[in-house]
PDB file of C-alpha atoms and ligand atoms in Angstrom:
ATOM      1  CA  UNK A   1     256.327 105.426 165.343  1.00 90.00           C
ATOM      2  CA  UNK A   2     253.796 104.666 162.622  1.00 96.00           C
ATOM      3  CA  UNK A   3     253.452 107.262 159.855  1.00 98.00           C
ATOM      4  CA  UNK A   4     250.049 108.398 158.617  1.00 98.00           C
ATOM      5  CA  UNK A   5     248.789 108.107 155.033  1.00 98.00           C
ATOM      6  CA  UNK A   6     249.018 111.890 154.490  1.00 99.00           C
ATOM      7  CA  UNK A   7     252.619 111.811 155.762  1.00 98.00           C
ATOM      8  CA  UNK A   8     253.437 109.020 153.306  1.00 98.00           C
ATOM      9  CA  UNK A   9     251.828 111.008 150.480  1.00 99.00           C
ATOM     10  CA  UNK A  10     253.978 114.030 151.405  1.00 99.00           C
ATOM     11  CA  UNK A  11     257.020 111.732 151.371  1.00 98.00           C
ATOM     12  CA  UNK A  12     256.156 110.555 147.870  1.00 98.00           C
ATOM     13  CA  UNK A  13     255.942 114.197 146.742  1.00 99.00           C
ATOM     14  CA  UNK A  14     259.280 115.136 148.325  1.00 98.00           C
ATOM     15  CA  UNK A  15     260.955 112.061 146.801  1.00 98.00           C
ATOM     16  CA  UNK A  16     259.451 112.108 143.307  1.00 98.00           C
ATOM     17  CA  UNK A  17     258.279 115.650 142.472  1.00 99.00           C
ATOM     18  CA  UNK A  18     260.363 118.657 141.461  1.00 99.00           C
ATOM     19  CA  UNK A  19     260.157 121.664 143.784  1.00 98.00           C
ATOM     20  CA  UNK A  20     258.180 124.456 142.111  1.00 98.00           C
ATOM     21  CA  UNK A  21     256.619 122.146 139.519  1.00 99.00           C
ATOM     22  CA  UNK A  22     252.927 121.709 140.435  1.00 99.00           C
ATOM     23  CA  UNK A  23     252.155 119.169 137.711  1.00 98.00           C
ATOM     24  CA  UNK A  24     255.009 116.934 138.946  1.00 99.00           C
ATOM     25  CA  UNK A  25     253.439 117.108 142.442  1.00 99.00           C
ATOM     26  CA  UNK A  26     250.077 115.997 141.022  1.00 99.00           C
ATOM     27  CA  UNK A  27     251.763 113.193 139.051  1.00 99.00           C
ATOM     28  CA  UNK A  28     253.755 111.985 142.096  1.00 99.00           C
ATOM     29  CA  UNK A  29     250.608 111.730 144.247  1.00 99.00           C
ATOM     30  CA  UNK A  30     248.664 109.892 141.538  1.00 99.00           C
ATOM     31  CA  UNK A  31     251.526 107.427 140.949  1.00 98.00           C
ATOM     32  CA  UNK A  32     251.811 106.782 144.698  1.00 99.00           C
ATOM     33  CA  UNK A  33     248.065 106.327 145.275  1.00 99.00           C
ATOM     34  CA  UNK A  34     247.630 104.133 142.204  1.00 98.00           C
ATOM     35  CA  UNK A  35     250.586 101.875 143.035  1.00 98.00           C
ATOM     36  CA  UNK A  36     251.043 101.942 146.826  1.00 98.00           C
ATOM     37  CA  UNK A  37     247.876 102.938 148.668  1.00 98.00           C
ATOM     38  CA  UNK A  38     244.502 104.419 147.794  1.00 98.00           C
ATOM     39  CA  UNK A  39     243.730 107.911 149.099  1.00 99.00           C
ATOM     40  CA  UNK A  40     240.776 110.260 148.668  1.00 98.00           C
ATOM     41  CA  UNK A  41     242.347 112.695 146.174  1.00 98.00           C
ATOM     42  CA  UNK A  42     240.091 113.643 143.273  1.00 99.00           C
ATOM     43  CA  UNK A  43     242.626 111.708 141.191  1.00 98.00           C
ATOM     44  CA  UNK A  44     243.745 111.843 137.564  1.00 98.00           C
ATOM     45  CA  UNK A  45     240.545 110.747 135.782  1.00 98.00           C
ATOM     46  CA  UNK A  46     238.179 113.175 137.540  1.00 99.00           C
ATOM     47  CA  UNK A  47     241.132 115.573 137.712  1.00 99.00           C
ATOM     48  CA  UNK A  48     241.059 115.963 133.922  1.00 99.00           C
ATOM     49  CA  UNK A  49     237.384 116.981 134.135  1.00 99.00           C
ATOM     50  CA  UNK A  50     238.297 119.399 136.941  1.00 99.00           C
ATOM     51  CA  UNK A  51     241.062 120.854 134.733  1.00 99.00           C
ATOM     52  CA  UNK A  52     238.652 121.426 131.851  1.00 99.00           C
ATOM     53  CA  UNK A  53     236.089 123.196 134.054  1.00 99.00           C
ATOM     54  CA  UNK A  54     238.802 125.383 135.659  1.00 98.00           C
ATOM     55  CA  UNK A  55     240.198 126.300 132.234  1.00 98.00           C
ATOM     56  CA  UNK A  56     236.702 127.091 130.915  1.00 98.00           C
ATOM     57  CA  UNK A  57     235.753 129.279 133.925  1.00 98.00           C
ATOM     58  CA  UNK A  58     239.247 130.866 134.105  1.00 98.00           C
ATOM     59  CA  UNK A  59     238.436 132.047 137.639  1.00 98.00           C
ATOM     60  CA  UNK A  60     239.964 135.000 139.520  1.00 98.00           C
ATOM     61  CA  UNK A  61     238.786 133.657 142.876  1.00 98.00           C
ATOM     62  CA  UNK A  62     238.245 130.002 143.795  1.00 98.00           C
ATOM     63  CA  UNK A  63     236.891 128.445 146.995  1.00 98.00           C
ATOM     64  CA  UNK A  64     237.739 124.812 147.751  1.00 99.00           C
ATOM     65  CA  UNK A  65     235.901 122.982 150.531  1.00 99.00           C
ATOM     66  CA  UNK A  66     238.056 120.103 151.760  1.00 99.00           C
ATOM     67  CA  UNK A  67     241.806 120.322 151.216  1.00 99.00           C
ATOM     68  CA  UNK A  68     242.992 116.900 152.479  1.00 99.00           C
ATOM     69  CA  UNK A  69     246.635 116.676 151.242  1.00 99.00           C
ATOM     70  CA  UNK A  70     246.275 119.525 148.758  1.00 99.00           C
ATOM     71  CA  UNK A  71     246.141 117.454 145.554  1.00 99.00           C
ATOM     72  CA  UNK A  72     243.189 119.276 143.974  1.00 99.00           C
ATOM     73  CA  UNK A  73     244.330 122.549 145.553  1.00 99.00           C
ATOM     74  CA  UNK A  74     247.626 122.322 143.644  1.00 99.00           C
ATOM     75  CA  UNK A  75     245.911 120.946 140.523  1.00 99.00           C
ATOM     76  CA  UNK A  76     243.487 123.901 140.362  1.00 99.00           C
ATOM     77  CA  UNK A  77     246.017 126.576 141.352  1.00 99.00           C
ATOM     78  CA  UNK A  78     248.461 125.401 138.659  1.00 98.00           C
ATOM     79  CA  UNK A  79     245.868 126.462 136.044  1.00 98.00           C
ATOM     80  CA  UNK A  80     244.979 129.894 137.478  1.00 98.00           C
ATOM     81  CA  UNK A  81     245.951 133.200 135.838  1.00 93.00           C
ATOM     82  CA  UNK A  82     248.746 135.225 137.528  1.00 91.00           C
ATOM     83  CA  UNK A  83     246.801 137.273 140.124  1.00 96.00           C
ATOM     84  CA  UNK A  84     244.046 134.732 140.777  1.00 98.00           C
ATOM     85  CA  UNK A  85     243.586 133.407 144.330  1.00 98.00           C
ATOM     86  CA  UNK A  86     242.355 130.138 145.786  1.00 98.00           C
ATOM     87  CA  UNK A  87     241.036 129.839 149.346  1.00 98.00           C
ATOM     88  CA  UNK A  88     240.828 126.277 150.664  1.00 98.00           C
ATOM     89  CA  UNK A  89     239.101 125.270 153.901  1.00 98.00           C
ATOM     90  CA  UNK A  90     240.202 122.194 155.888  1.00 99.00           C
ATOM     91  CA  UNK A  91     238.666 121.020 159.167  1.00 98.00           C
ATOM     92  CA  UNK A  92     241.310 118.411 160.088  1.00 98.00           C
ATOM     93  CA  UNK A  93     244.547 119.999 161.409  1.00 98.00           C
ATOM     94  CA  UNK A  94     246.543 116.819 160.608  1.00 98.00           C
ATOM     95  CA  UNK A  95     245.537 117.130 156.955  1.00 99.00           C
ATOM     96  CA  UNK A  96     246.209 120.895 156.956  1.00 99.00           C
ATOM     97  CA  UNK A  97     249.797 120.516 158.172  1.00 98.00           C
ATOM     98  CA  UNK A  98     250.531 118.109 155.294  1.00 99.00           C
ATOM     99  CA  UNK A  99     248.678 120.164 152.689  1.00 99.00           C
ATOM    100  CA  UNK A 100     250.701 123.273 153.576  1.00 99.00           C
ATOM    101  CA  UNK A 101     253.914 121.340 152.838  1.00 99.00           C
ATOM    102  CA  UNK A 102     252.565 119.922 149.565  1.00 99.00           C
ATOM    103  CA  UNK A 103     251.479 123.437 148.503  1.00 99.00           C
ATOM    104  CA  UNK A 104     254.930 124.791 149.451  1.00 99.00           C
ATOM    105  CA  UNK A 105     256.679 122.021 147.482  1.00 99.00           C
ATOM    106  CA  UNK A 106     254.606 123.014 144.441  1.00 99.00           C
ATOM    107  CA  UNK A 107     255.656 126.648 144.991  1.00 98.00           C
ATOM    108  CA  UNK A 108     252.050 127.867 145.059  1.00 98.00           C
ATOM    109  CA  UNK A 109     251.969 129.574 148.482  1.00 98.00           C
ATOM    110  CA  UNK A 110     251.284 132.972 146.880  1.00 98.00           C
ATOM    111  CA  UNK A 111     248.140 131.760 145.107  1.00 98.00           C
ATOM    112  CA  UNK A 112     246.690 129.599 147.842  1.00 98.00           C
ATOM    113  CA  UNK A 113     245.362 130.481 151.290  1.00 98.00           C
ATOM    114  CA  UNK A 114     244.621 127.444 153.458  1.00 98.00           C
ATOM    115  CA  UNK A 115     242.254 128.224 156.345  1.00 98.00           C
ATOM    116  CA  UNK A 116     241.706 125.689 159.129  1.00 98.00           C
ATOM    117  CA  UNK A 117     238.230 125.268 160.541  1.00 98.00           C
ATOM    118  CA  UNK A 118     234.743 124.089 159.690  1.00 98.00           C
ATOM    119  CA  UNK A 119     233.208 125.355 156.456  1.00 98.00           C
ATOM    120  CA  UNK A 120     229.972 126.223 158.276  1.00 98.00           C
ATOM    121  CA  UNK A 121     231.862 128.538 160.633  1.00 98.00           C
ATOM    122  CA  UNK A 122     234.307 129.995 158.080  1.00 98.00           C
ATOM    123  CA  UNK A 123     232.087 130.705 155.039  1.00 98.00           C
ATOM    124  CA  UNK A 124     230.224 133.602 156.731  1.00 98.00           C
ATOM    125  CA  UNK A 125     233.585 135.180 157.632  1.00 98.00           C
ATOM    126  CA  UNK A 126     235.227 134.999 154.201  1.00 98.00           C
ATOM    127  CA  UNK A 127     234.049 138.440 153.035  1.00 96.00           C
ATOM    128  CA  UNK A 128     235.141 140.475 156.076  1.00 96.00           C
ATOM    129  CA  UNK A 129     238.234 138.444 157.014  1.00 94.00           C
ATOM    130  CA  UNK A 130     239.682 137.743 153.565  1.00 92.00           C
ATOM    131  CA  UNK A 131     238.280 140.615 151.541  1.00 93.00           C
ATOM    132  CA  UNK A 132     236.546 138.227 149.161  1.00 93.00           C
ATOM    133  CA  UNK A 133     233.846 139.798 146.987  1.00 93.00           C
ATOM    134  CA  UNK A 134     232.441 136.746 145.200  1.00 97.00           C
ATOM    135  CA  UNK A 135     233.784 133.428 143.967  1.00 98.00           C
ATOM    136  CA  UNK A 136     233.889 132.427 140.297  1.00 98.00           C
ATOM    137  CA  UNK A 137     234.323 128.743 141.139  1.00 99.00           C
ATOM    138  CA  UNK A 138     233.599 126.613 144.230  1.00 99.00           C
ATOM    139  CA  UNK A 139     234.979 123.047 144.381  1.00 99.00           C
ATOM    140  CA  UNK A 140     233.031 120.961 146.914  1.00 99.00           C
ATOM    141  CA  UNK A 141     235.073 117.995 148.103  1.00 99.00           C
ATOM    142  CA  UNK A 142     234.450 117.717 151.841  1.00 98.00           C
ATOM    143  CA  UNK A 143     231.808 115.931 153.929  1.00 98.00           C
ATOM    144  CA  UNK A 144     228.944 115.019 151.632  1.00 98.00           C
ATOM    145  CA  UNK A 145     226.254 116.022 154.128  1.00 98.00           C
ATOM    146  CA  UNK A 146     227.747 119.533 154.153  1.00 98.00           C
ATOM    147  CA  UNK A 147     227.383 120.080 150.376  1.00 99.00           C
ATOM    148  CA  UNK A 148     223.801 121.376 150.535  1.00 99.00           C
ATOM    149  CA  UNK A 149     223.937 123.445 153.742  1.00 99.00           C
ATOM    150  CA  UNK A 150     227.219 125.043 152.650  1.00 99.00           C
ATOM    151  CA  UNK A 151     225.830 125.829 149.189  1.00 99.00           C
ATOM    152  CA  UNK A 152     222.862 127.589 150.805  1.00 98.00           C
ATOM    153  CA  UNK A 153     225.255 129.434 153.128  1.00 98.00           C
ATOM    154  CA  UNK A 154     227.406 130.544 150.167  1.00 98.00           C
ATOM    155  CA  UNK A 155     224.273 131.863 148.446  1.00 98.00           C
ATOM    156  CA  UNK A 156     222.983 133.634 151.577  1.00 98.00           C
ATOM    157  CA  UNK A 157     226.368 135.333 152.049  1.00 98.00           C
ATOM    158  CA  UNK A 158     226.315 136.526 148.417  1.00 98.00           C
ATOM    159  CA  UNK A 159     229.610 134.728 147.810  1.00 98.00           C
ATOM    160  CA  UNK A 160     228.795 133.242 144.384  1.00 98.00           C
ATOM    161  CA  UNK A 161     228.746 135.601 141.432  1.00 97.00           C
ATOM    162  CA  UNK A 162     226.103 135.349 138.709  1.00 98.00           C
ATOM    163  CA  UNK A 163     227.466 132.790 136.262  1.00 98.00           C
ATOM    164  CA  UNK A 164     229.681 131.373 138.998  1.00 98.00           C
ATOM    165  CA  UNK A 165     230.185 127.621 139.021  1.00 99.00           C
ATOM    166  CA  UNK A 166     229.798 124.955 141.723  1.00 99.00           C
ATOM    167  CA  UNK A 167     231.747 121.774 140.961  1.00 99.00           C
ATOM    168  CA  UNK A 168     231.048 118.897 143.349  1.00 99.00           C
ATOM    169  CA  UNK A 169     233.126 115.728 143.708  1.00 99.00           C
ATOM    170  CA  UNK A 170     231.710 112.345 144.796  1.00 99.00           C
ATOM    171  CA  UNK A 171     228.087 112.977 143.894  1.00 98.00           C
ATOM    172  CA  UNK A 172     227.699 109.194 143.296  1.00 98.00           C
ATOM    173  CA  UNK A 173     230.333 107.663 145.595  1.00 98.00           C
ATOM    174  CA  UNK A 174     230.091 108.259 148.541  1.00 98.00           C
ATOM    175  CA  UNK A 175     227.141 110.275 147.148  1.00 98.00           C
ATOM    176  CA  UNK A 176     225.367 113.552 147.888  1.00 98.00           C
ATOM    177  CA  UNK A 177     221.720 112.822 146.994  1.00 98.00           C
ATOM    178  CA  UNK A 178     220.081 115.829 148.677  1.00 98.00           C
ATOM    179  CA  UNK A 179     222.630 118.167 147.056  1.00 99.00           C
ATOM    180  CA  UNK A 180     222.049 116.610 143.609  1.00 98.00           C
ATOM    181  CA  UNK A 181     218.278 116.864 144.000  1.00 98.00           C
ATOM    182  CA  UNK A 182     218.601 120.540 144.985  1.00 98.00           C
ATOM    183  CA  UNK A 183     220.897 121.780 142.201  1.00 98.00           C
ATOM    184  CA  UNK A 184     219.117 119.699 139.547  1.00 98.00           C
ATOM    185  CA  UNK A 185     215.627 120.940 140.477  1.00 98.00           C
ATOM    186  CA  UNK A 186     216.403 124.556 141.439  1.00 98.00           C
ATOM    187  CA  UNK A 187     215.566 127.170 138.740  1.00 98.00           C
ATOM    188  CA  UNK A 188     218.608 129.126 139.934  1.00 98.00           C
ATOM    189  CA  UNK A 189     221.102 126.511 138.741  1.00 98.00           C
ATOM    190  CA  UNK A 190     221.932 124.920 135.377  1.00 98.00           C
ATOM    191  CA  UNK A 191     223.427 121.516 136.246  1.00 98.00           C
ATOM    192  CA  UNK A 192     225.436 118.969 134.271  1.00 98.00           C
ATOM    193  CA  UNK A 193     226.740 115.559 135.353  1.00 99.00           C
ATOM    194  CA  UNK A 194     230.225 114.388 134.276  1.00 99.00           C
ATOM    195  CA  UNK A 195     230.315 110.614 134.631  1.00 98.00           C
ATOM    196  CA  UNK A 196     233.663 109.220 135.749  1.00 99.00           C
ATOM    197  CA  UNK A 197     235.076 106.805 138.329  1.00 99.00           C
ATOM    198  CA  UNK A 198     236.039 106.920 141.981  1.00 99.00           C
ATOM    199  CA  UNK A 199     239.710 107.884 142.109  1.00 98.00           C
ATOM    200  CA  UNK A 200     242.106 105.023 141.277  1.00 98.00           C
ATOM    201  CA  UNK A 201     239.213 102.511 140.923  1.00 98.00           C
ATOM    202  CA  UNK A 202     236.627 101.212 138.429  1.00 98.00           C
ATOM    203  CA  UNK A 203     233.724 102.181 140.726  1.00 98.00           C
ATOM    204  CA  UNK A 204     231.332 104.736 139.215  1.00 98.00           C
ATOM    205  CA  UNK A 205     231.520 108.293 140.507  1.00 98.00           C
ATOM    206  CA  UNK A 206     231.183 111.702 138.913  1.00 98.00           C
ATOM    207  CA  UNK A 207     231.348 115.456 139.191  1.00 99.00           C
ATOM    208  CA  UNK A 208     228.282 117.706 139.091  1.00 99.00           C
ATOM    209  CA  UNK A 209     228.828 121.141 137.551  1.00 99.00           C
ATOM    210  CA  UNK A 210     226.165 123.713 138.457  1.00 99.00           C
ATOM    211  CA  UNK A 211     226.147 127.240 137.021  1.00 99.00           C
ATOM    212  CA  UNK A 212     224.541 129.805 139.347  1.00 98.00           C
ATOM    213  CA  UNK A 213     222.029 131.861 137.340  1.00 98.00           C
ATOM    214  CA  UNK A 214     221.536 134.478 140.089  1.00 93.00           C
TER     215      UNK A 214
HETATM  216  O1  7JQ B 301     236.789 111.532 146.844  1.00 51.52           O
HETATM  217  C1  7JQ B 301     236.392 111.012 148.052  1.00 51.52           C
HETATM  218  C2  7JQ B 301     236.166 109.645 148.230  1.00 51.52           C
HETATM  219  C3  7JQ B 301     235.768 109.155 149.473  1.00 51.52           C
HETATM  220  C4  7JQ B 301     235.539 107.702 149.638  1.00 51.52           C
HETATM  221  C5  7JQ B 301     235.956 107.052 150.796  1.00 51.52           C
HETATM  222  C6  7JQ B 301     235.767 105.680 150.940  1.00 51.52           C
HETATM  223  C7  7JQ B 301     235.150 104.961 149.917  1.00 51.52           C
HETATM  224  F1  7JQ B 301     234.971 103.650 150.045  1.00 51.52           F
HETATM  225  C8  7JQ B 301     234.727 105.608 148.760  1.00 51.52           C
HETATM  226  C9  7JQ B 301     234.917 106.973 148.616  1.00 51.52           C
HETATM  227  C10 7JQ B 301     235.608 110.025 150.558  1.00 51.52           C
HETATM  228  C11 7JQ B 301     235.824 111.403 150.394  1.00 51.52           C
HETATM  229  C12 7JQ B 301     235.673 112.325 151.450  1.00 51.52           C
HETATM  230  N1  7JQ B 301     235.909 113.646 151.233  1.00 51.52           N
HETATM  231  C13 7JQ B 301     236.262 114.065 149.995  1.00 51.52           C
HETATM  232  N2  7JQ B 301     236.429 113.235 148.940  1.00 51.52           N
HETATM  233  C14 7JQ B 301     236.216 111.909 149.126  1.00 51.52           C
HETATM  234 MG1   MG B 302     236.514 113.683 146.772  1.00 51.52          MG
END
């Protein structure tokens, strides 16, 4: 029976990455998606920008919206300090089952909690169910029309600490115009655009970093 793209990505990890070596997992996925078939990982070019923001924020708690195969999940978690935690939300169970295996291969199960469900349903439950106080960093990489409503939900639930950072993928391609307009015009955010390219292509895309001023 026909395999799926996420299954083939997992296969590339199991064949080419070293168990317990997160950076080799990231490298294996990038090599596969650059040479064999495109996939919607944040990729190595935008991934370097992601790395620099993660290193600068040095977060204790991270929220990722949109796990897919776990590429950015592993990339972020590999840079976190020892007791830091990352919660990642994934709506698609087929993606979640692959991401769990990619995360396990990287040996990052202790740092990462993957929760299946819709961000709109799960965000209001994060405090009570997962004992989260507030996030230092939120990586938005899910459905683009959820960026703005979920940001408002995160604010309403008091889940973003003062000085906390929102980092949004794909603000140009596929694009999140309402989100961009909001964070760039709101007095409660200090926003900065990092111009880059859509993963594995020459098409323009970028990341928007927005610091929450409280
Ligand atoms: O990084 C991404 C890229 C694309 C995408 C798909 C098709 C296309 F033509 C261009 C871009 C879709 C995404 C959905 N969720 C999260 N990240 C994504
Ligand atoms: Mg993306």
